[in-house]
Tab-separated table of C-alpha atoms in Angstrom:
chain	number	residue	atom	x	y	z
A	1	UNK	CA	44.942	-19.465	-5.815
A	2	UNK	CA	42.296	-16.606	-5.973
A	3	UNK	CA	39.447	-19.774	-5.892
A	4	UNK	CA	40.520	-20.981	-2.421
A	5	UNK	CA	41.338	-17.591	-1.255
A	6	UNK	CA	38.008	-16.529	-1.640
A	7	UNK	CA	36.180	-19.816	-0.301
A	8	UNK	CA	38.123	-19.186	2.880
A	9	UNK	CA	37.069	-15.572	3.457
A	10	UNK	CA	33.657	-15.794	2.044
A	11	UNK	CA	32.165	-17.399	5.534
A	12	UNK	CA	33.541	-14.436	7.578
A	13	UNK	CA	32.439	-12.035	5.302
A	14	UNK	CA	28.751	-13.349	5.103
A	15	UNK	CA	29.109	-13.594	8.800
A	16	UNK	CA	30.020	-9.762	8.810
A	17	UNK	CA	27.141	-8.520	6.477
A	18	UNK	CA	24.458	-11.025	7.130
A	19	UNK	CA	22.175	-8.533	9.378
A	20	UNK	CA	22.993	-5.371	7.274
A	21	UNK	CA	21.455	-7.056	4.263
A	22	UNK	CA	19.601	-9.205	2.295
A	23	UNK	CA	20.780	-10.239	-0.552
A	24	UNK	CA	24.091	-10.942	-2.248
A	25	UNK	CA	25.374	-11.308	-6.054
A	26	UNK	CA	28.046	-13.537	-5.987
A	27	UNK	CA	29.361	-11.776	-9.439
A	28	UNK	CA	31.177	-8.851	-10.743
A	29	UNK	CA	34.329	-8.576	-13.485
A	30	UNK	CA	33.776	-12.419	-14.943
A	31	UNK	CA	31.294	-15.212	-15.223
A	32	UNK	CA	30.451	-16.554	-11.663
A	33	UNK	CA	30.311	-20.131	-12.976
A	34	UNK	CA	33.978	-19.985	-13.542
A	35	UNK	CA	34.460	-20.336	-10.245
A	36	UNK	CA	34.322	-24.543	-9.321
A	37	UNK	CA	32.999	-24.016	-5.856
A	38	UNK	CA	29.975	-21.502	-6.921
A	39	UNK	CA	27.035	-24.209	-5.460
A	40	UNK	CA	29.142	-23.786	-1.834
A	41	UNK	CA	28.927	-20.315	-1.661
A	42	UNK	CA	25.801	-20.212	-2.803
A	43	UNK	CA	24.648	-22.639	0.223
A	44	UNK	CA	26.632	-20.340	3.058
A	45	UNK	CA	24.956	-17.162	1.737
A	46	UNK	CA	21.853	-18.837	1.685
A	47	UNK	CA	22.552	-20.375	5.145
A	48	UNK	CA	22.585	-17.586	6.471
A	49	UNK	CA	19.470	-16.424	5.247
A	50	UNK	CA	20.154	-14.300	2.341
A	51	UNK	CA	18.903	-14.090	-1.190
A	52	UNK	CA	21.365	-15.059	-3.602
A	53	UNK	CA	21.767	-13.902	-7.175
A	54	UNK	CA	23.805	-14.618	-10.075
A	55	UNK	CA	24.361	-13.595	-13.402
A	56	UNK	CA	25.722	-15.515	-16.535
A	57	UNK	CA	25.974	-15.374	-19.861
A	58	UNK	CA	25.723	-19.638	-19.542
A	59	UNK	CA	27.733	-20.492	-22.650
A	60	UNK	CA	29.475	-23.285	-20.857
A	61	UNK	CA	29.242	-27.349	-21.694
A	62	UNK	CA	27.529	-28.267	-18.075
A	63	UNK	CA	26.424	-31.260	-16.986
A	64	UNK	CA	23.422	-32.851	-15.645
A	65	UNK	CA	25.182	-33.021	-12.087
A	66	UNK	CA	26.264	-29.214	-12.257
A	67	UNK	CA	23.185	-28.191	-13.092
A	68	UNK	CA	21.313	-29.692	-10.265
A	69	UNK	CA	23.817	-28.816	-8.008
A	70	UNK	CA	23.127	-25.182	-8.867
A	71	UNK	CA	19.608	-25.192	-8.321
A	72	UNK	CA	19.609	-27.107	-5.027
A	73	UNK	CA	22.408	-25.041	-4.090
A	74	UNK	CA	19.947	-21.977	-2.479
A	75	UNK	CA	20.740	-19.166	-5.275
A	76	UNK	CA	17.323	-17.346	-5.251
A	77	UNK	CA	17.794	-15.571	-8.293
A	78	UNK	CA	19.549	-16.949	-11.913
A	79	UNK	CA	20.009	-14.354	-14.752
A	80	UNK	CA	21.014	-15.570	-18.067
A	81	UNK	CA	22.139	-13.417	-20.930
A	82	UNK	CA	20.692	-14.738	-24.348
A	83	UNK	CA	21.692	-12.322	-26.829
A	84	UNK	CA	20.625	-13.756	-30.369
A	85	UNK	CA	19.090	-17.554	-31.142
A	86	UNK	CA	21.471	-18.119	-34.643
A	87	UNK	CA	25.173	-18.881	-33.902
A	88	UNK	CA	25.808	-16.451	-36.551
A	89	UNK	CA	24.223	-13.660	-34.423
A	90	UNK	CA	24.789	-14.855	-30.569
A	91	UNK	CA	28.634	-14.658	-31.167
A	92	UNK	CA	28.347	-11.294	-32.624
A	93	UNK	CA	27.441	-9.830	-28.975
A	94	UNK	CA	28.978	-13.052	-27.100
A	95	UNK	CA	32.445	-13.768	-28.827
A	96	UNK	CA	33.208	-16.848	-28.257
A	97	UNK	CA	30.033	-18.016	-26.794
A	98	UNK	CA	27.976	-20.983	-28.073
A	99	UNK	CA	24.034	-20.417	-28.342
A	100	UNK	CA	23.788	-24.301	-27.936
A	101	UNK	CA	25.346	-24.828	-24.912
A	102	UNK	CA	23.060	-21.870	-22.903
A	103	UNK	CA	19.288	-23.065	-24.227
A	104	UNK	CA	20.287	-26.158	-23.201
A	105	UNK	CA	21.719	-25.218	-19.887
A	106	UNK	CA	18.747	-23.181	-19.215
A	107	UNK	CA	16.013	-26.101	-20.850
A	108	UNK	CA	17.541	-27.887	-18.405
A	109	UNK	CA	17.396	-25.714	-15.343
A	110	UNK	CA	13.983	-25.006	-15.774
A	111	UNK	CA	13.480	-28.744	-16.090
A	112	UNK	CA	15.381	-29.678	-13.172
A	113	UNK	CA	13.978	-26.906	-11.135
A	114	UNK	CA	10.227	-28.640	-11.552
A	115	UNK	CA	11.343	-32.269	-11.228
A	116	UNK	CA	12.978	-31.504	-8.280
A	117	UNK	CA	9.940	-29.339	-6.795
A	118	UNK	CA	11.788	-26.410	-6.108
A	119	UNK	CA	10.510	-22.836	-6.220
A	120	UNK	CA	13.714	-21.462	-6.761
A	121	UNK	CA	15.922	-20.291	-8.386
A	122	UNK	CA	13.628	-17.531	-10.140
A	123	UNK	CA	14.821	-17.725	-13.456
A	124	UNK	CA	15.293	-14.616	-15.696
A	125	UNK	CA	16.467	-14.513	-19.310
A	126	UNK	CA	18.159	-10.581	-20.249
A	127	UNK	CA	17.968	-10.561	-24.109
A	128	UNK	CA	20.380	-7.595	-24.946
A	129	UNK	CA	19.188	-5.747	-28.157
A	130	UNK	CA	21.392	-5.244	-31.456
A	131	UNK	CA	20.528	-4.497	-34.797
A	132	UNK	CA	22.030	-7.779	-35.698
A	133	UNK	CA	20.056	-9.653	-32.964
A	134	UNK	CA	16.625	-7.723	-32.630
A	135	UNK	CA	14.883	-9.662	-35.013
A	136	UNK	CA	15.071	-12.849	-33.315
A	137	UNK	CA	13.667	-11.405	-29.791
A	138	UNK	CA	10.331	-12.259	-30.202
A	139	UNK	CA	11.041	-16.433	-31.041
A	140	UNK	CA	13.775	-15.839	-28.376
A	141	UNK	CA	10.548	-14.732	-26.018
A	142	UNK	CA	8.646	-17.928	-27.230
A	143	UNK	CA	11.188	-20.369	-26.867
A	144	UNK	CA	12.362	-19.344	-23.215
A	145	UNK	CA	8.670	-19.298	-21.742
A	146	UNK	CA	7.728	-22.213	-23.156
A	147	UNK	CA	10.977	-23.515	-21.083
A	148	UNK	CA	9.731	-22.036	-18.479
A	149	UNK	CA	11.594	-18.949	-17.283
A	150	UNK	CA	9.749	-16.971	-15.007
A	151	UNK	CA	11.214	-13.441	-16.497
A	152	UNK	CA	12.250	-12.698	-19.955
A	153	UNK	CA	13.746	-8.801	-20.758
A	154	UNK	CA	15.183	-6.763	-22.868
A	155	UNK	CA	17.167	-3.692	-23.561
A	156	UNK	CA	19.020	-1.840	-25.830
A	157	UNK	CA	22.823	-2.667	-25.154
A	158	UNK	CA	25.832	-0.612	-24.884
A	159	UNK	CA	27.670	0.928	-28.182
A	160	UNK	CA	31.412	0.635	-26.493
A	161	UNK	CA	33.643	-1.907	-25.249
A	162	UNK	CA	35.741	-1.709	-22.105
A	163	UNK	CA	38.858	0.026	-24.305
A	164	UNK	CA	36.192	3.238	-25.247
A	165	UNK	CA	36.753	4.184	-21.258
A	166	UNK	CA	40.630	3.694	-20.751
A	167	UNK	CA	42.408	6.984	-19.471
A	168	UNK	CA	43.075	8.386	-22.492
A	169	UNK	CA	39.755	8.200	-23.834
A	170	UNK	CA	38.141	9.758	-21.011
A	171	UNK	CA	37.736	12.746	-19.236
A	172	UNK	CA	38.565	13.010	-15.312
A	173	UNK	CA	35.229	14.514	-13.578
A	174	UNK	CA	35.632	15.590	-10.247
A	175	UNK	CA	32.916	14.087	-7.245
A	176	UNK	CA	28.896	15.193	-7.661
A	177	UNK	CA	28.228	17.665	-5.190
A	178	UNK	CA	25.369	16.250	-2.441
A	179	UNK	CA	21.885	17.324	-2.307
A	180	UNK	CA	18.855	16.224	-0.921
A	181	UNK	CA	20.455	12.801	-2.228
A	182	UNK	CA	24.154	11.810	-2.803
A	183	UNK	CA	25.351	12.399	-5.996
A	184	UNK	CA	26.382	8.346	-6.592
A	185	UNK	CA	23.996	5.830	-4.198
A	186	UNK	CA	26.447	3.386	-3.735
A	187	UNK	CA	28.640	4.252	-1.104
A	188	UNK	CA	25.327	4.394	1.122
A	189	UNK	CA	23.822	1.503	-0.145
A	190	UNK	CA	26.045	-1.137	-1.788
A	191	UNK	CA	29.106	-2.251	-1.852
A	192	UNK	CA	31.447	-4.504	-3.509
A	193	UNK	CA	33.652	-6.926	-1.850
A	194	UNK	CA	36.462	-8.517	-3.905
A	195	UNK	CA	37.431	-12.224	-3.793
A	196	UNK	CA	40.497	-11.671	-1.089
A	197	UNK	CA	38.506	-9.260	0.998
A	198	UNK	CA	39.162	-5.754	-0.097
A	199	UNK	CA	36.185	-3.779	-0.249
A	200	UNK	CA	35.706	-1.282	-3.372
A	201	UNK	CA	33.936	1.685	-4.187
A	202	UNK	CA	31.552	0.576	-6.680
A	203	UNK	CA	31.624	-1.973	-9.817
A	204	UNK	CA	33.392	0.717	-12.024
A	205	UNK	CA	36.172	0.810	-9.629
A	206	UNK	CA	39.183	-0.586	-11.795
A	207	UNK	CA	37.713	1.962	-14.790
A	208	UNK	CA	37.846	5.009	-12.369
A	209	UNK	CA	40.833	3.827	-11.043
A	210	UNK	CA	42.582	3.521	-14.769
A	211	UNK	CA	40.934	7.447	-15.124
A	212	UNK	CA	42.113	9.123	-12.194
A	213	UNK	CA	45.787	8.246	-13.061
A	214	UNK	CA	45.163	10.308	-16.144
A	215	UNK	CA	44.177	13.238	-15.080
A	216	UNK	CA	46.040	15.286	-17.043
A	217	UNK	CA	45.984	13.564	-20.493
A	218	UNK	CA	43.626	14.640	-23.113
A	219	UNK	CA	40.358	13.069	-24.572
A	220	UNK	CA	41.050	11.712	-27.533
A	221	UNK	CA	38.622	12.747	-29.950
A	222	UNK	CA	36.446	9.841	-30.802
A	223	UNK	CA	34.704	9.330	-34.513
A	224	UNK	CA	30.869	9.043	-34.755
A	225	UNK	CA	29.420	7.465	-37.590
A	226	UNK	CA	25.608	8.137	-38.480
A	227	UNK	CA	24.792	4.598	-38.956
A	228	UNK	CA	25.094	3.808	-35.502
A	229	UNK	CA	23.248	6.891	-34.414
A	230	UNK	CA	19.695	5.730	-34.336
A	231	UNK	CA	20.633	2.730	-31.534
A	232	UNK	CA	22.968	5.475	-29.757
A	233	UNK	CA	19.875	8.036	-29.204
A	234	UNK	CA	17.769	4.606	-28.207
A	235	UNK	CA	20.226	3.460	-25.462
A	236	UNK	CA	20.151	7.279	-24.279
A	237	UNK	CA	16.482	7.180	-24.144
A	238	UNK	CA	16.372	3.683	-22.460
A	239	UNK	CA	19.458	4.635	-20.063
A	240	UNK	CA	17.401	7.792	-18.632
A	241	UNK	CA	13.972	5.545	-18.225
A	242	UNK	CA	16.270	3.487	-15.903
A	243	UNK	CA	17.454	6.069	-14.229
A	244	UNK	CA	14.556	7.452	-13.671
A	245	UNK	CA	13.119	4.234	-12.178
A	246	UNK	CA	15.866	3.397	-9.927
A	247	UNK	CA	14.935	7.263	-8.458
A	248	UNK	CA	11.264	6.318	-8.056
A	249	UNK	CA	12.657	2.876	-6.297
């Protein structure tokens, strides 16, 4: 299957890219801890002297063992979505998801991290804003420092879903002209590599992919309602403070 596949070629491609980078995120479309062999891969990036980063949303029934495994495994870097601290709220954001299962998954990483004497992974908690989920940031703040994560942030999240950008919903733009600076930096400095080896333009790939075959197709007109327009003009806002970051990088 697609598991094996990619434990076979992930050697040769670390082998390729180990001294035209330094770091790896062993994630993109999916949760990385779906994958059974994720502490392997982990150790042959690391290995071969790369930083390794993943990122999870950690709503999965783990144990002890797994855990451990993880952080001995040499990922550098763990991110962990926790979007809400009530069940009621967390599933709002993370259908599906148990809030349960991740505070004790990351208790217990933090935990296991200092028992063992390790100094990573560096452990950073994303708390993704809502107006269903902002009032608990604050005691979500408490509660993961006094686990001991080493980051906690947050940020305004996304108003859409994957089905606002199919084809028909979108418009087909043409390439950004260069400047002083490409138009899009990741062609020059990342890439993504998929789990059988093809290499990809950029994490939107499948989305531009779905767009460019409907090119000719028109926008369909999509309904705004004023309730959600305060948190739209916030995620603006917060979108162009990264942007303008990532240019100051």
């Amino acid at each position: 299957g697609n598991n094996d596949l990619l434990v076979m070629t992930q050697p040769r491609i670390i082998e390729q890219i180990r001294h035209r980078t330094a770091s790896v995120s062993l994630y993109t479309w999916g949760d990385p801890l779906t994958h059974p062999e994720l502490p392997e891969m982990c150790r042959i990036a690391a290995d071969a002297g790369l930083q390794v980063h993943i990122s999870t949303n950690f709503s999965f029934k783990l144990s002890d063992d797994r855990i451990r495994t993880l952080v001995e495994s040499g990922l550098s870097h763990l991110t962990v979505c926790v979007d809400g601290l009530s069940q009621e709220n967390y599933q709002r954001t993370r259908v599906g998801g148990r809030i349960e299962w991740v505070l004790s998954n990351l208790e217990r990483t933090c935990r296991f991290r200092s028992e063992l004497q390790r100094d990573v992974p560096l452990v950073e908690v994303q708390y993704i804003k809502y107006r269903h989920n902002v009032h608990e940031e604050e005691p979500a703040r408490r509660l993961c420092q006094g686990y001991g994560v080493d980051e906690f942030c947050s940020f305004w999240g996304a108003l859409h879903n994957l089905a606002d950008i199919m084809p028909e919903n979108v418009p087909t733009l043409r390439p950004k002209p260069n400047g002083l600076l490409p138009g899009c930096y990741w062609p020059h400095f990342s890439t993504v590599i998929k789990y059988n080896g093809d290499v990809i333009p950029c994490c939107e790939h499948r989305a531009a992919a779905r767009t460019e075959r409907a090119s000719r197709r028109r926008r369909r007109p999509v309904a705004r309602r004023d309730a959600v327009e305060p948190d739209r003009q916030r995620q603006r806002r917060h979108r162009q403070q990264r942007q303008q970051t990532r240019q100051c990088d």
